[in-house]
Coordinates of C-alpha atoms in Angstrom, one line a residue:
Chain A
X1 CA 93.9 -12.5 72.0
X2 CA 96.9 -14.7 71.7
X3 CA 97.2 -16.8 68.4
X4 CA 99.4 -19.7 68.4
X5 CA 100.7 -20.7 64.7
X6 CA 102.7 -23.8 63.8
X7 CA 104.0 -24.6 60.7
X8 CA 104.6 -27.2 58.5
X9 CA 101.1 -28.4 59.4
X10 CA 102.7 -31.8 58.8
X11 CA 106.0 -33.0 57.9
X12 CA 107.3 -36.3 56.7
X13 CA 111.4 -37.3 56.5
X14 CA 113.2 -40.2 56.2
X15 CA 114.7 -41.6 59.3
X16 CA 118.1 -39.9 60.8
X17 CA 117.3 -36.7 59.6
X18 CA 117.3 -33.7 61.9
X19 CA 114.5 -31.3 61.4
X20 CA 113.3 -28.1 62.8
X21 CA 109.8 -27.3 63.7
X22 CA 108.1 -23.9 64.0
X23 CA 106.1 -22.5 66.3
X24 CA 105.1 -18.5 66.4
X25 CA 103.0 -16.4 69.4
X26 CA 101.1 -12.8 68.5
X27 CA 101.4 -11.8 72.4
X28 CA 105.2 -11.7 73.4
X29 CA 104.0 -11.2 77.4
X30 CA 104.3 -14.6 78.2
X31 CA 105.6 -16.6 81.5
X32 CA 106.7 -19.6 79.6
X33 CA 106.1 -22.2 76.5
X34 CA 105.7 -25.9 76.2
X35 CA 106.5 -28.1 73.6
X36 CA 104.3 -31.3 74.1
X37 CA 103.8 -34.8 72.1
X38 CA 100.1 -36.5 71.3
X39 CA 100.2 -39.7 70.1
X40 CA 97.0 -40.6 68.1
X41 CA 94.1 -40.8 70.2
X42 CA 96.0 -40.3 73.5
X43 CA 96.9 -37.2 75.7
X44 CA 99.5 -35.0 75.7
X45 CA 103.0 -35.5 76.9
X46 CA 105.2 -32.4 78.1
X47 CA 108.3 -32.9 76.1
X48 CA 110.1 -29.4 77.2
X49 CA 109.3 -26.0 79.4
X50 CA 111.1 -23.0 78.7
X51 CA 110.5 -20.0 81.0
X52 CA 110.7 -16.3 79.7
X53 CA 114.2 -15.9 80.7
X54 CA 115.8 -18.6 79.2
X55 CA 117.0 -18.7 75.4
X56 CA 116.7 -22.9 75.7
X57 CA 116.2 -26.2 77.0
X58 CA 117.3 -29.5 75.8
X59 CA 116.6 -33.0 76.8
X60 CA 118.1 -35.7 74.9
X61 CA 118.0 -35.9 71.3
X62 CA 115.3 -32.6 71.3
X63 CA 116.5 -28.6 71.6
X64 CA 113.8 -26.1 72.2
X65 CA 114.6 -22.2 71.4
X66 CA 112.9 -19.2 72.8
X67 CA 112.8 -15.4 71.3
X68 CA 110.4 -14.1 73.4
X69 CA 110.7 -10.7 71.7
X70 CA 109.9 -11.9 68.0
X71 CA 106.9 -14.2 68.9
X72 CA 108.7 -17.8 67.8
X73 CA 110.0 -20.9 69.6
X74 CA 111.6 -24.1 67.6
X75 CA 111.6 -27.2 68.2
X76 CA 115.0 -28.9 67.0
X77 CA 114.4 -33.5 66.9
X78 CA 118.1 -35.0 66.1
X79 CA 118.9 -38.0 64.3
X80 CA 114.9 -38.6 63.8
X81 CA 113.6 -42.0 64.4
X82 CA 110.7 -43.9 63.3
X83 CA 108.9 -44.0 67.3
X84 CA 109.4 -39.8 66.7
X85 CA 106.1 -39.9 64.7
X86 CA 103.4 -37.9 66.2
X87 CA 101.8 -35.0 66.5
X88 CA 104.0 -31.9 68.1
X89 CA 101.9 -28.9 69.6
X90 CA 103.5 -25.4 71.3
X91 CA 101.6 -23.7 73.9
X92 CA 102.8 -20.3 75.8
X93 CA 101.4 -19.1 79.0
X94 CA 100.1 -15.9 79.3
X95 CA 101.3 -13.5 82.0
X96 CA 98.1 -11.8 82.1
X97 CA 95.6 -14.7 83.4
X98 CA 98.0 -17.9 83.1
X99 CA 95.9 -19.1 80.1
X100 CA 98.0 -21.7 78.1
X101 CA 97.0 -21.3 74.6
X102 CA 97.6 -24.4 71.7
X103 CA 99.3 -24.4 68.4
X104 CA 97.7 -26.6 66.1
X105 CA 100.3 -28.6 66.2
X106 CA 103.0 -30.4 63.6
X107 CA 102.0 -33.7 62.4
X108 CA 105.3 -35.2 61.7
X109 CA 105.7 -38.5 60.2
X110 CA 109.5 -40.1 60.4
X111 CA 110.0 -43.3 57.0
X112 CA 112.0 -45.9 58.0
Chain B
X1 CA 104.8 -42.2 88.6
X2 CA 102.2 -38.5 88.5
X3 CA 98.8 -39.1 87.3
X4 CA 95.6 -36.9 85.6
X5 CA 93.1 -39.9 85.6
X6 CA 89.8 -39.5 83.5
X7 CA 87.1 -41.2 84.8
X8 CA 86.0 -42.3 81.3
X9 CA 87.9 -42.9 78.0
X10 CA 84.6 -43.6 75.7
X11 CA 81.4 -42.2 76.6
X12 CA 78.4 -41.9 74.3
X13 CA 75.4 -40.1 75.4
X14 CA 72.1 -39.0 74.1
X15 CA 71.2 -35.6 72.7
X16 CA 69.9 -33.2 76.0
X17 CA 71.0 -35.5 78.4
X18 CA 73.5 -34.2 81.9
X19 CA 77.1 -35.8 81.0
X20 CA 79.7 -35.4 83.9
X21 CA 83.2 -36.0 82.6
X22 CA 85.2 -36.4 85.9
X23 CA 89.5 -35.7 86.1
X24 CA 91.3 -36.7 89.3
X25 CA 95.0 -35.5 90.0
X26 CA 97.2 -37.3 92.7
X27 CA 100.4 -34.8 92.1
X28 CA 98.7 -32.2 94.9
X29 CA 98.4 -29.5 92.0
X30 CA 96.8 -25.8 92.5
X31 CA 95.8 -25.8 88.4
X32 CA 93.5 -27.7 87.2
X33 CA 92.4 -27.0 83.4
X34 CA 89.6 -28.5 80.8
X35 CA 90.0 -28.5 77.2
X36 CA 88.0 -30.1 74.2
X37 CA 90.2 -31.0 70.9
X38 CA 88.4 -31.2 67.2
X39 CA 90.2 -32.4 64.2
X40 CA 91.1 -28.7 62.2
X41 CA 90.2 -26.4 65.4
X42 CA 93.4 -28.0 68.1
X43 CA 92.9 -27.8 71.8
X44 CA 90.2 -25.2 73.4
X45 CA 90.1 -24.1 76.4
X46 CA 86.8 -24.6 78.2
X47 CA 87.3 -23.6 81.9
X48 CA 90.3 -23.7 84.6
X49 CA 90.6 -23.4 88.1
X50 CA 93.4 -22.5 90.3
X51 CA 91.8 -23.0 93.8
X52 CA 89.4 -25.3 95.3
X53 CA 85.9 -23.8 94.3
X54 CA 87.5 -21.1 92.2
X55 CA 87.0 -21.0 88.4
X56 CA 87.7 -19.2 85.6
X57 CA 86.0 -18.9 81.9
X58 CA 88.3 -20.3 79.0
X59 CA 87.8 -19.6 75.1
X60 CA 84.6 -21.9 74.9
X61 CA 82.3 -21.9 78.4
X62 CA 79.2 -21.7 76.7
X63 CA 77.2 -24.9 77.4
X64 CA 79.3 -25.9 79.5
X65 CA 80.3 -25.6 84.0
X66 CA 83.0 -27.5 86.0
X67 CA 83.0 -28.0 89.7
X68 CA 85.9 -28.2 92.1
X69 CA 84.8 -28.9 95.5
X70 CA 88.3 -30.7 96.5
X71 CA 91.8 -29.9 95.2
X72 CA 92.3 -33.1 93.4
X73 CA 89.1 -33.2 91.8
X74 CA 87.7 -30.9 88.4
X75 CA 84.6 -32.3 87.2
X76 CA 83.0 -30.7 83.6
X77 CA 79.7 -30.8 83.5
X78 CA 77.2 -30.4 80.1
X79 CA 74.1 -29.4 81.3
X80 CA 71.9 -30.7 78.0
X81 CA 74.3 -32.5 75.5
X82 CA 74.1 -31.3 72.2
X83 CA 75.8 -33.1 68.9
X84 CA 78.3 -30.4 69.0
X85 CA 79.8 -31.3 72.2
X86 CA 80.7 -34.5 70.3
X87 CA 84.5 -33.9 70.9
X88 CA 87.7 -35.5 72.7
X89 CA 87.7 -33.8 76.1
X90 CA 91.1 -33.2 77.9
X91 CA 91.9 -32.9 82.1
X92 CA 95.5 -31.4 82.5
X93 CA 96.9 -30.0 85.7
X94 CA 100.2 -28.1 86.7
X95 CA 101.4 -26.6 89.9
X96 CA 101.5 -23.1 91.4
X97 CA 105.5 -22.0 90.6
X98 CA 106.6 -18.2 92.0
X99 CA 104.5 -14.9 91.9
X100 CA 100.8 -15.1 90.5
X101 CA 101.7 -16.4 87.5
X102 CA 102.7 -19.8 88.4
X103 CA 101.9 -22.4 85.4
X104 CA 104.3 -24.7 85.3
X105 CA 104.6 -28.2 83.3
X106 CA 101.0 -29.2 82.3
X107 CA 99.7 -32.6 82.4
X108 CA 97.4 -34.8 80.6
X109 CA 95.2 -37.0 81.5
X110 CA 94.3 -39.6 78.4
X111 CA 91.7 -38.0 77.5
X112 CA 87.4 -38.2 77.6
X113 CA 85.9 -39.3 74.1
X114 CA 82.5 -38.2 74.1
X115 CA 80.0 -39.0 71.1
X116 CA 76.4 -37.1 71.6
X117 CA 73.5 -39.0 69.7

């Protein structure tokens, strides 16, 4: 059974700093992996997909990283900013049944 | 702009009573997905479906069915609502991409809160 791990289980740094966060999969036989935001009390917003093949993706001031093989994705914020603050959560699809699986997420908390 | 609209934001329902939580997705997707979120435990899945009237068992069925009689619509039904269904219920849908394992990006609808008394 996949198990999704993220750590730190929160995070808080000033503003402007750039910061790394962690995600790690048992079951490397995924199709792809999402990085998504939840703002308290609200749903969750799909920040970045990364499919199998790819090593990558960016979009804007956010880098996502793939290694399939060892089970871990990162999530790389640049020059944090205050609206930053939320909850992050990784989720890989399975190639077996297409089941997308949750991380408990980062709670990440940017000081102005 | 895409939506996953949820028919309710706040519901609050007695113990044993039949809840229908209803999700409605204009982007034309094949995936349709239901998940419940608990503070400490994250996002479970409950039941997905990736066909009108097809569906598929998540992590957490038990107590719990989902109907899809029409592509844009994935209702979760609780039979008898116990206290422990008191949760924040989550709609998301993606579409069908190449091959059978098609997932693509997943999205949210804002989400069911449902209090059982």
């Amino acid at each position: 059974k996949q198990e999704v791990t993220q750590i730190p289980a929160a995070l808080s740094v000033p503003e402007g700093e750039n910061l790394v966060l962690n995600c790690s999969f048992t079951d490397s036989a995924i199709y792809n992996l999402q990085w998504f935001r939840q703002d308290p009390g609200k749903g969750l917003t799909s920040l970045l997909l990364i499919q199998s093949s790819q090593r990558e993706q960016t979009s804007g001031r956010l880098n996502a990283s793939l290694d399939k093989s060892s089970g871990r994705s990162t999530l790389y914020i640049a020059a944090s900013q205050p609206g930053d603050s939320a909850t992050y959560l990784c989720a890989p699809t399975e190639n077996r049944d297409d089941k997308i699986i949750f991380g408990k997420g980062t709670r990440l908390h940017i000081l102005p | 702009d895409v939506k996953v609209t949820q028919s309710s934001r706040y519901l609050v329902k007695r113990t044993g009573e039949k809840v229908f939580l209803e999700c409605v997705q204009d982007m034309d997707h094949e995936n349709m997905f239901w998940y419940r979120q608990d503070p400490g435990l994250g996002l479970r899945l409950i039941y997905f479906s990736y066909d009108v009237k097809m569906k598929e068992k998540g992590d957490i069925p038990e107590g719990y069915s989902v109907s899809r009689e029409k592509k844009e619509r994935f209702s979760l039904i609780l039979e008898s609502a116990s206290t422990n269904q008191t949760s924040m219920y989550l709609c998301a849908s993606s579409g069908a991409g190449t091959g059978y394992s098609g997932a693509n990006v997943l999205t949210f609808g804002a989400g069911s809160r449902l209090t059982v008394l």
